[in-house]
mmCIF file of C-alpha atoms and ligand atoms in Angstrom:
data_model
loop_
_atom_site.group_PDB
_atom_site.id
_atom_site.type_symbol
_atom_site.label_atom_id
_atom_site.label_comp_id
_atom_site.label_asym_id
_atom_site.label_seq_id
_atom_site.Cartn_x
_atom_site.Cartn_y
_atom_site.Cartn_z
ATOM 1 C CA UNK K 78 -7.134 20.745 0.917
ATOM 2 C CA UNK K 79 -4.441 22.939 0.815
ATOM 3 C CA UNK K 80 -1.568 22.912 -1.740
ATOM 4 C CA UNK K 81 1.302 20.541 -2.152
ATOM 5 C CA UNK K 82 4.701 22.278 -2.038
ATOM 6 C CA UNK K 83 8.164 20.755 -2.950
ATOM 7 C CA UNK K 84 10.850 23.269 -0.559
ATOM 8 C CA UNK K 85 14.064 23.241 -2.312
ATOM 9 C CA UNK K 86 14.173 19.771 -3.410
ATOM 10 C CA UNK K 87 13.472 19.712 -7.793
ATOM 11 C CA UNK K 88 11.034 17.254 -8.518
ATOM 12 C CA UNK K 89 11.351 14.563 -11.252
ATOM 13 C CA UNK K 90 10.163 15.823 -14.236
ATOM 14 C CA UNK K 91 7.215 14.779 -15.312
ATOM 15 C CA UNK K 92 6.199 14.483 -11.489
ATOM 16 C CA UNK K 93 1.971 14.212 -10.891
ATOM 17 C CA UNK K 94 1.197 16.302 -7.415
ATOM 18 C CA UNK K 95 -1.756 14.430 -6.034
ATOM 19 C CA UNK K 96 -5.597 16.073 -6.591
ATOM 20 C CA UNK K 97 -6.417 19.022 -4.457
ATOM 21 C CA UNK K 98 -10.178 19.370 -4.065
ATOM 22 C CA UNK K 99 -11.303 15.758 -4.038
ATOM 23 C CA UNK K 100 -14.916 14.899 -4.401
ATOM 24 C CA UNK K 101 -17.077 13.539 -1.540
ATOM 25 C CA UNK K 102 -17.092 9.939 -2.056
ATOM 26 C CA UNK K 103 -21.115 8.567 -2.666
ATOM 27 C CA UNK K 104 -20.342 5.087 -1.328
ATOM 28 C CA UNK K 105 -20.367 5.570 2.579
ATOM 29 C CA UNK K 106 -18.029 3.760 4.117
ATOM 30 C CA UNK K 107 -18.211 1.326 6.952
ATOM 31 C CA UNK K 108 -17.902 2.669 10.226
ATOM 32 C CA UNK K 109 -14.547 2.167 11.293
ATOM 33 C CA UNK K 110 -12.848 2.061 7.875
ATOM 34 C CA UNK K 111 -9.475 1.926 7.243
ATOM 35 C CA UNK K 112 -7.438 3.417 4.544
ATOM 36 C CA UNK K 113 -4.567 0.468 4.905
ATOM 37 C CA UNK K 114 -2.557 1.750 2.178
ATOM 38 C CA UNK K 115 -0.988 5.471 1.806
ATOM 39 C CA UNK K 116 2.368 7.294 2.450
ATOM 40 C CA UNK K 117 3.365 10.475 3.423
ATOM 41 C CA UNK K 118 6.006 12.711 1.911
ATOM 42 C CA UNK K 119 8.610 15.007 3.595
ATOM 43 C CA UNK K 120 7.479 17.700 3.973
ATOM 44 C CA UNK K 121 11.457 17.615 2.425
ATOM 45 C CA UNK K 122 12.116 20.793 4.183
ATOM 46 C CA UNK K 123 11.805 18.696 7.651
ATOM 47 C CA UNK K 124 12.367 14.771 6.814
ATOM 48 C CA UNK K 125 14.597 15.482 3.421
ATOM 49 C CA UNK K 126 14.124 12.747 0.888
ATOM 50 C CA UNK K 127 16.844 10.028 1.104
ATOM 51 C CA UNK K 128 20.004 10.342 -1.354
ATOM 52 C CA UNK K 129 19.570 6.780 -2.760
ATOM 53 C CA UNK K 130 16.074 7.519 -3.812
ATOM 54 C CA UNK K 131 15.173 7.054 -7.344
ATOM 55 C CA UNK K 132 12.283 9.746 -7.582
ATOM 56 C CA UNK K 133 11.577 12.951 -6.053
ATOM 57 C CA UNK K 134 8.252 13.667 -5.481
ATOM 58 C CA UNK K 135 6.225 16.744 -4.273
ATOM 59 C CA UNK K 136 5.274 17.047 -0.183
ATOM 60 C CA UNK K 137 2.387 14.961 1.068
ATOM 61 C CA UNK K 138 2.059 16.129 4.334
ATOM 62 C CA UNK K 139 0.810 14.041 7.596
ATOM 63 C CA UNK K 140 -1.808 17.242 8.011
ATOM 64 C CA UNK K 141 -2.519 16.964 4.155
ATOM 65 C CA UNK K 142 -2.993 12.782 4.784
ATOM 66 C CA UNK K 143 -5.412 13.500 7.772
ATOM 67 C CA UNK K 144 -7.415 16.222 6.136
ATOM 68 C CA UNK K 145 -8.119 13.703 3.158
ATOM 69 C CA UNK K 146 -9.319 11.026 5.815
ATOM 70 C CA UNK K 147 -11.773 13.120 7.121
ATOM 71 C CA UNK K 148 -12.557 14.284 3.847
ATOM 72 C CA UNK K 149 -12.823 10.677 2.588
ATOM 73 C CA UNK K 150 -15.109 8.828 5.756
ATOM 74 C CA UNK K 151 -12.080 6.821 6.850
ATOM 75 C CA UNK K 152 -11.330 6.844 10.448
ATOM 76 C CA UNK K 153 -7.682 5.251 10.230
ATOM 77 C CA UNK K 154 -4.333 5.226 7.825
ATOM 78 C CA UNK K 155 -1.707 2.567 7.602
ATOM 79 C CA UNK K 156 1.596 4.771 6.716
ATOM 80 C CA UNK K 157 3.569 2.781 4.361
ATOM 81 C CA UNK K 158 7.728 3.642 3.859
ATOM 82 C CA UNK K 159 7.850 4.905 0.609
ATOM 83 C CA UNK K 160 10.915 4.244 -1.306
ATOM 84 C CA UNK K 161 11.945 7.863 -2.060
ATOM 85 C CA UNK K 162 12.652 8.082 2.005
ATOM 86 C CA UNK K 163 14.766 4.723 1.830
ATOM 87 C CA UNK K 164 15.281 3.016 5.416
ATOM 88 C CA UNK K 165 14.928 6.819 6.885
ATOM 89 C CA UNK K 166 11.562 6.350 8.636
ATOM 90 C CA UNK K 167 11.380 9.717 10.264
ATOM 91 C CA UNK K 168 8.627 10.948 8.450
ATOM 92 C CA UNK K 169 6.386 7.978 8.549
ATOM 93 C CA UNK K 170 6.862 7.687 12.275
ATOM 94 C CA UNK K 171 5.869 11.335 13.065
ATOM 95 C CA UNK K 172 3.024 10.908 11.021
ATOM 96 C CA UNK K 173 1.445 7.368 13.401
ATOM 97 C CA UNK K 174 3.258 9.461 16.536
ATOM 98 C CA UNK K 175 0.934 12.631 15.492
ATOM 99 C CA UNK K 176 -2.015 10.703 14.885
ATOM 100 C CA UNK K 177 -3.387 10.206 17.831
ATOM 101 C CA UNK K 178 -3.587 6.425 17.475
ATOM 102 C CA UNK K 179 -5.639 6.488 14.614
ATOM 103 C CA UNK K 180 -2.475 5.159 12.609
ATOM 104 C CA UNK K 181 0.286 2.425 11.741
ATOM 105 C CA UNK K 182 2.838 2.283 9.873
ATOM 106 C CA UNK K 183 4.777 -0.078 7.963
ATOM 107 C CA UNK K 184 8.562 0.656 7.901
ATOM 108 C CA UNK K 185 11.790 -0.090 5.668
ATOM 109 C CA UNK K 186 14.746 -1.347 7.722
ATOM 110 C CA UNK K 187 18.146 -2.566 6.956
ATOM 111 C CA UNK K 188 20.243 -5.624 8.423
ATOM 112 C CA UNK K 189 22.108 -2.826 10.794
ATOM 113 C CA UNK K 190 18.839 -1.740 12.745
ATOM 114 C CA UNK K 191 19.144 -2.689 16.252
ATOM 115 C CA UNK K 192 16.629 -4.296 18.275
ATOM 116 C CA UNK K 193 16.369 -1.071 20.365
ATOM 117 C CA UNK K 194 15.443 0.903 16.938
ATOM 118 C CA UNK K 195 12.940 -1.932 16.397
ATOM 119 C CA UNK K 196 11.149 -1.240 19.954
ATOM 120 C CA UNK K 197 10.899 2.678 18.731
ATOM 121 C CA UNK K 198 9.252 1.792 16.016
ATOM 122 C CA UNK K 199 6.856 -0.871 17.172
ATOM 123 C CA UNK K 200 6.222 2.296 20.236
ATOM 124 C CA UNK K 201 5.437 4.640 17.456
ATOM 125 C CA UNK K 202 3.165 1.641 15.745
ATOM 126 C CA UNK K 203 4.842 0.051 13.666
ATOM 127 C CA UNK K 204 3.535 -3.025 12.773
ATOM 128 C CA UNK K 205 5.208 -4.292 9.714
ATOM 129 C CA UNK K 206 8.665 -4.304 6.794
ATOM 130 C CA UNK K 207 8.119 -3.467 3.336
ATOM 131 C CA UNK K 208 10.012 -5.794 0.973
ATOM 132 C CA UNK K 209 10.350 -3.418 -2.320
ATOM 133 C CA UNK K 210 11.629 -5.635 -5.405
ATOM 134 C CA UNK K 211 10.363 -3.061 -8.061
ATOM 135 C CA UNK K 212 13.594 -2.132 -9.884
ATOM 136 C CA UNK K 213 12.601 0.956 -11.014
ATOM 137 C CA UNK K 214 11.864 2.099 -7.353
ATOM 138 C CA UNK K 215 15.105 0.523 -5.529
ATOM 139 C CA UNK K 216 18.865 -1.339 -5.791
ATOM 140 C CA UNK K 217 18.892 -4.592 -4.869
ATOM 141 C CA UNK K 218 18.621 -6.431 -1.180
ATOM 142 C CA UNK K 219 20.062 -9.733 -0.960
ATOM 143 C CA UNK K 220 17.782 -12.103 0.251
ATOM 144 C CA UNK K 221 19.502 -13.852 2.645
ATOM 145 C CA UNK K 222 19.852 -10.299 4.527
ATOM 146 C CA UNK K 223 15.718 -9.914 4.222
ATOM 147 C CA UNK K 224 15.237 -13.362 5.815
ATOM 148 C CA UNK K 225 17.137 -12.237 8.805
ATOM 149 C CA UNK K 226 15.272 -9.444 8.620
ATOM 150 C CA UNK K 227 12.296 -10.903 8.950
ATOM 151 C CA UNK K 228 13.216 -13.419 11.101
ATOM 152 C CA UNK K 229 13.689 -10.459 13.790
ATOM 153 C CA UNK K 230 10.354 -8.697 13.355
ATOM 154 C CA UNK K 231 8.512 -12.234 13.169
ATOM 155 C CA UNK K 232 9.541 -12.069 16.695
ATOM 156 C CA UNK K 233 7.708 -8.191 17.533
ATOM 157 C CA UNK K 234 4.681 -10.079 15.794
ATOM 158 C CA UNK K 235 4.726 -7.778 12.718
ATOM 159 C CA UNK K 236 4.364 -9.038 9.038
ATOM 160 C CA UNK K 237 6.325 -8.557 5.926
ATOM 161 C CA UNK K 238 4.367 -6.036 3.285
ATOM 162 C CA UNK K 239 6.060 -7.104 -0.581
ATOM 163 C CA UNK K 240 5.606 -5.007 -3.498
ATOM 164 C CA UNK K 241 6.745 -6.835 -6.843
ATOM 165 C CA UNK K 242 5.179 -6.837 -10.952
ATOM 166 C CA UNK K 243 3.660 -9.887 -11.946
ATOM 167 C CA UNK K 244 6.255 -10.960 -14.257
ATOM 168 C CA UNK K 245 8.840 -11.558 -11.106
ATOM 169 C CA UNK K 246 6.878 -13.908 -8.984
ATOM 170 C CA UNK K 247 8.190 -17.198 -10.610
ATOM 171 C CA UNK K 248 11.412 -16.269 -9.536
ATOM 172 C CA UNK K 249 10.074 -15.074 -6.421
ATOM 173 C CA UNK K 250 8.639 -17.668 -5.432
ATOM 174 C CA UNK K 251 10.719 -19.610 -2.943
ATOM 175 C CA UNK K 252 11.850 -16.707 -1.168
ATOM 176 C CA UNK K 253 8.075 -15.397 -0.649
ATOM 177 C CA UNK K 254 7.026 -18.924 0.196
ATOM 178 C CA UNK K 255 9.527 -19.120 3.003
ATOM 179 C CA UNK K 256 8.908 -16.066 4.992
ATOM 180 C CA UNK K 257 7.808 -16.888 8.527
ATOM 181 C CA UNK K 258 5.110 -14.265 8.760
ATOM 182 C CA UNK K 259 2.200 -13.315 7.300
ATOM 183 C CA UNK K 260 2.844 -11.650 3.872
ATOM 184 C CA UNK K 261 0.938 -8.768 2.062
ATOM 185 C CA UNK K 262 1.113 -8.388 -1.132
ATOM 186 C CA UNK K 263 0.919 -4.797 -2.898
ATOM 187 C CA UNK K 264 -1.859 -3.893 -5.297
ATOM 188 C CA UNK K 265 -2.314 -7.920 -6.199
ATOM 189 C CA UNK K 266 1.242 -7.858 -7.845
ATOM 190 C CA UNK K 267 0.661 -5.881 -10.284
ATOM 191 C CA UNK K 268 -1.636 -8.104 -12.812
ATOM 192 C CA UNK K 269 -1.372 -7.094 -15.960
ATOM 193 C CA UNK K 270 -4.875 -6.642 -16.804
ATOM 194 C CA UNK K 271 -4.472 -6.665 -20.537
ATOM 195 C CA UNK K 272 -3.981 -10.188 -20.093
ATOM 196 C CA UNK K 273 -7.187 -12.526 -19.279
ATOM 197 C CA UNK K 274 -8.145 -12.778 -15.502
ATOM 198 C CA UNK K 275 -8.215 -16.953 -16.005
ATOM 199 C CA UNK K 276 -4.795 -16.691 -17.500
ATOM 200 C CA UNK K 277 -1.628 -18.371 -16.127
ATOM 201 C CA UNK K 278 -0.208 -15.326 -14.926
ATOM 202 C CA UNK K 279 -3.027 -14.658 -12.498
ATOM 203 C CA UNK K 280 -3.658 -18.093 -11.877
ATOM 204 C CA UNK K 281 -0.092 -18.183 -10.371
ATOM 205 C CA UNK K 282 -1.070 -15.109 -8.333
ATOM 206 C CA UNK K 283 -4.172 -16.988 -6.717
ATOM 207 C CA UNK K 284 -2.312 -20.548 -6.109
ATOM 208 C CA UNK K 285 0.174 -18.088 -4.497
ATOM 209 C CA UNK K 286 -2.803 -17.081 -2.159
ATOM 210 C CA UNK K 287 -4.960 -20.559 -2.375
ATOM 211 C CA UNK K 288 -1.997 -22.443 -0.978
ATOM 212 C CA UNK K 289 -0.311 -19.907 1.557
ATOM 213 C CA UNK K 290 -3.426 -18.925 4.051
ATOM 214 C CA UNK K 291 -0.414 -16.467 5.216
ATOM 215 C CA UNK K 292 -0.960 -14.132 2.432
ATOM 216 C CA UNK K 293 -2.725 -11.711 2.092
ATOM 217 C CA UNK K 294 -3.376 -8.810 -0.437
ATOM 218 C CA UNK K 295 -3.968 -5.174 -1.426
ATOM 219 C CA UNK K 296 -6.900 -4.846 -4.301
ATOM 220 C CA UNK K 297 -6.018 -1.345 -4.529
ATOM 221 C CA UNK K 298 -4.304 0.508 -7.387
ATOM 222 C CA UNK K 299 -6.801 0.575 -10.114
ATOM 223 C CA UNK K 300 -5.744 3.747 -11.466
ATOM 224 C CA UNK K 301 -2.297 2.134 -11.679
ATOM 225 C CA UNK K 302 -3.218 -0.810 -13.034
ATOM 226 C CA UNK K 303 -5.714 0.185 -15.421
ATOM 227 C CA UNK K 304 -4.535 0.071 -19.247
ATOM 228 C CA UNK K 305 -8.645 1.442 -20.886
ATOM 229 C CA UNK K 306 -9.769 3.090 -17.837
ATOM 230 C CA UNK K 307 -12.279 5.267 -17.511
ATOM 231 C CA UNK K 308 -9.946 7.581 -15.157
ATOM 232 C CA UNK K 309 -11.468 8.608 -11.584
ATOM 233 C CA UNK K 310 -11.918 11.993 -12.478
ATOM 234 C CA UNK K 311 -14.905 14.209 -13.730
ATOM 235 C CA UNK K 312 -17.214 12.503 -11.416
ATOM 236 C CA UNK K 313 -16.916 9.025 -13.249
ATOM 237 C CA UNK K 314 -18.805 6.485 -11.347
ATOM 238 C CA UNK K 315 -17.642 3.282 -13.346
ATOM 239 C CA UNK K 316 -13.742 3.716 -13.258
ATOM 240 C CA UNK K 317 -11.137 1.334 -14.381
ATOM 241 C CA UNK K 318 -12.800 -1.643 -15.741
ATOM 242 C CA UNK K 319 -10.670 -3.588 -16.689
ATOM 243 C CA UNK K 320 -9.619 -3.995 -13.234
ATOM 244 C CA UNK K 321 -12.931 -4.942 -11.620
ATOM 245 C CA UNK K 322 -12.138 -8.250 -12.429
ATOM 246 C CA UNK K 323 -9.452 -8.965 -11.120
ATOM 247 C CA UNK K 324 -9.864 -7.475 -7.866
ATOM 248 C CA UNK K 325 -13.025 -8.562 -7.381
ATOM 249 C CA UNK K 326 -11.757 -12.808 -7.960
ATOM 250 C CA UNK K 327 -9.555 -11.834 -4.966
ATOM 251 C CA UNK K 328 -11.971 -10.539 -2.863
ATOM 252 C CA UNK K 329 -14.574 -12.961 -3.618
ATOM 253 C CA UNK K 330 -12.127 -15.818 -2.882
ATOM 254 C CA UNK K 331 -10.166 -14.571 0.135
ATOM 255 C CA UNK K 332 -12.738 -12.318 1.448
ATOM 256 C CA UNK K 333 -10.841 -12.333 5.351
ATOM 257 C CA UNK K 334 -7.648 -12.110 3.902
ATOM 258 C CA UNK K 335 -7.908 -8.899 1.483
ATOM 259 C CA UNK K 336 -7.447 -4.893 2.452
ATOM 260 C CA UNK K 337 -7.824 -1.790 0.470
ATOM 261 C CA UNK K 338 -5.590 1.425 0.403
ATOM 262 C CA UNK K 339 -6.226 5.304 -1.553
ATOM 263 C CA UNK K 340 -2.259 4.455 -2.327
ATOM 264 C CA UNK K 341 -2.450 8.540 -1.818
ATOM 265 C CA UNK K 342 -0.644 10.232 -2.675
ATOM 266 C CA UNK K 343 0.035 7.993 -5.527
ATOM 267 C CA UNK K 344 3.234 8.170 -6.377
ATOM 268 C CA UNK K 345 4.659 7.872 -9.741
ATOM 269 C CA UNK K 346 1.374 8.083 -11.678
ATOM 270 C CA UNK K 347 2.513 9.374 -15.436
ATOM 271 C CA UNK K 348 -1.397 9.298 -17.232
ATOM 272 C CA UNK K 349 -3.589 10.872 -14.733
ATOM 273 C CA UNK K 350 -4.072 11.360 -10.814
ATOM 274 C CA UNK K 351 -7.171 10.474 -9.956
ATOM 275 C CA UNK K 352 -10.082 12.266 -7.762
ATOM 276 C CA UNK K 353 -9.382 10.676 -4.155
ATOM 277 C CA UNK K 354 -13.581 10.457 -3.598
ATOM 278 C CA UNK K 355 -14.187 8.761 -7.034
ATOM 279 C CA UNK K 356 -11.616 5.861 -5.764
ATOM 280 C CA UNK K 357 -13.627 5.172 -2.579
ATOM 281 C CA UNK K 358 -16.325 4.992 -5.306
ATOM 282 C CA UNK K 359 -14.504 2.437 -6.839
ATOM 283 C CA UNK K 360 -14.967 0.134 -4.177
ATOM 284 C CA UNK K 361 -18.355 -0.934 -4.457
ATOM 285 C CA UNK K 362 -17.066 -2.424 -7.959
ATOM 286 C CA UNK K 363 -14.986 -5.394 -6.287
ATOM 287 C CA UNK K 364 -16.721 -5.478 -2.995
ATOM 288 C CA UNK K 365 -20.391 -5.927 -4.207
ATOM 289 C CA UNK K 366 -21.957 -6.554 -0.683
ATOM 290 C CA UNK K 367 -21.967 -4.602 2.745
ATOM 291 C CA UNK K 368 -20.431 -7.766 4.242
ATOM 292 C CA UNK K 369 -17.346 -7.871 1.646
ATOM 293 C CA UNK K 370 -17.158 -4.182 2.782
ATOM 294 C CA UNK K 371 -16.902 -5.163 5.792
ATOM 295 C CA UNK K 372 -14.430 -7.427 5.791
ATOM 296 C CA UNK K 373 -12.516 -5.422 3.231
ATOM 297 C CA UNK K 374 -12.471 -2.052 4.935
ATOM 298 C CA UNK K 375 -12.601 -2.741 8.730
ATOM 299 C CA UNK K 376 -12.372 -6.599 10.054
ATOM 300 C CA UNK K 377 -9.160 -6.894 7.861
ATOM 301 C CA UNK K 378 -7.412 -4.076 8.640
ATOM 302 C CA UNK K 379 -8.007 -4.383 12.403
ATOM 303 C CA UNK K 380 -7.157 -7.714 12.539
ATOM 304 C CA UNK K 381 -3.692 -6.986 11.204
ATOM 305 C CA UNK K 382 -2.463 -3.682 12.389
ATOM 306 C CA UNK K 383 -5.336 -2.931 15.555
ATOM 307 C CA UNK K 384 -5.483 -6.748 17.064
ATOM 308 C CA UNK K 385 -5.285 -5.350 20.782
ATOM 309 C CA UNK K 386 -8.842 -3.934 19.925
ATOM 310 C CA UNK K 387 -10.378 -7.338 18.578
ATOM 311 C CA UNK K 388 -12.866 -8.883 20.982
HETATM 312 O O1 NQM M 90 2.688 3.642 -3.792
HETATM 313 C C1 NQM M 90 2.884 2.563 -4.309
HETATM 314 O O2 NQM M 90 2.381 1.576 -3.820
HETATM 315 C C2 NQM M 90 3.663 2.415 -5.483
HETATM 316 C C3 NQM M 90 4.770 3.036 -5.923
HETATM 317 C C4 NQM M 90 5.735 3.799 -5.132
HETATM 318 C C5 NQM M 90 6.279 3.093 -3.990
HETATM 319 O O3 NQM M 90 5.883 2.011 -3.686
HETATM 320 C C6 NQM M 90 7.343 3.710 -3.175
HETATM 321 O O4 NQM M 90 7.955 4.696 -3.596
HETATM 322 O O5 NQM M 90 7.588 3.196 -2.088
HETATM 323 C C7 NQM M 90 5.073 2.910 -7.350
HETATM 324 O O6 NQM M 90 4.596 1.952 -7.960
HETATM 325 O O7 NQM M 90 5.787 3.773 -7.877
#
């Protein structure tokens, strides 16, 4: 792949570019597999990162994205809105518009987007909102202004996509319970895995699922989640253990409600970016048969973001 650039924006320091040369994963994937969870960035020089955003990353371009795919075995992306582009979707939507169908995206809208705005982006394929309450990665929404917001896409049949840390949902809780749509949660809200997978703070996270069929969630994220690793790199084939458990309770107990994403091109990491193949590798770890992989990698995703193609 070729190399990421950053045109004349200065990235944060510290900043992680995302693996060039990733390894060809072992585990095949399904046919039809869906990578349900990346983003693209910039390139700056043509969608400029927004001014409210609270990193600054290097470019991840669409061509970069679609070169990994093939790469990878997947056959189809779901774009998510990354923060550091606020409610500017520009680059997102060029990305599904340029991808010959073969992607979705999930957008970040304010109260002031009209319903003609809303058409573009369902046209471009848009499917769902990304509720961000990570307050390192954005300034608060109130949430009355998010219920009317998702009041008005319930309407376009899209879902709401919330990314929050473990430690929030009790005070989440109402306001997650009362959206109208179906809900998907981001990288299991962020266990943290230190803490035992029967313990209350994960039990909360499964009575969250067990008693709202409308959510869903992303398993994905090991290498974020991970406190003892091993990193995906080096051609490691056992990779973030002490993750494997908890993603595998979720997709063990909501195997049709469950979806899995590279999250490239990872944004944020500060220990390590991992080897893009050795992820894909990782999946076999917390979907132990070809029917969980099924479900997991292509049922899921279709169901949610291709329906129009279901039988
Ligand atoms: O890629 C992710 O899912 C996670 C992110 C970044 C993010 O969500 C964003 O910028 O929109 C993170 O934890 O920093």
């Amino acid at each position: 792949m070729s190399k990421p650039t950053s045109g004349d924006f200065t990235k944060t320091a510290g900043w992680l570019d995302w693996y060039t040369g990733p390894s060809k994963p072992r585990f095949q994937l399904p046919a039809g597999a869906v990578d349900a969870h990346c983003h693209v960035f910039g390139p700056g020089a043509e969608f400029p990162y927004a001014p409210e955003r609270k990193y600054t990353p290097c470019d991840a371009s669409k061509q970069q994205l679609y070169a990994l795919r093939d790469h990878l075995g997947f056959s189809r992306n779901v774009v998510v809105q990354a923060t550091c582009h606020g409610a500017d979707n520009r680059a997102m939507v060029d990305a599904c518009l340029s991808s010959g169908g073969k992607a979705r995206g999930v957008a970040t809208v304010k109260r002031s987007v009209t319903d003609e705005e809303l058409q573009q982006l369902h046209a471009a394929g848009v499917r769902g909102v990304r509720f961000n309450f990570v307050k390192r990665l954005v300034d608060f929404t109130p949430k009355d202004e998010l219920m009317e917001i998702a009041a008005r896409i319930q309407k376009l049949g899209w879902h709401v996509v919330i990314y929050f840390e473990a430690v929030d949902l009790p005070e989440l809780w109402d306001f997650f319970t009362a959206l109208p749509t179906t809900v998907v949660v981001d990288h299991m809200g962020r266990p943290d895995v230190s803490k035992p997978v029967d313990g209350p703070e994960f039990e909360l996270f499964l009575k969250f699922m067990r008693e709202h069929p409308n959510v869903w969630s992303k398993v994905s994220c090991p290498e974020r989640l991970s406190v003892t690793g091993p990193k995906a790199l080096d051609g490691e084939q056992a990779a973030y253990q002490d993750v494997v458990p908890f993603a595998r309770k979720v997709v063990e107990e909501f195997p049709d409600r469950v979806l899995w994403g590279t999250d490239w091109p990872h944004p944020n990491l500060k220990d390590h970016m991992p080897d893009d193949g050795l992820l894909v590798d990782f999946i076999p770890q917390i979907a132990t048969t070809p029917a969980l992989q099924k479900k997991l990698l292509v049922t899921n995703p279709m169901r949610l973001y291709w329906p129009e193609e279901q039988a």
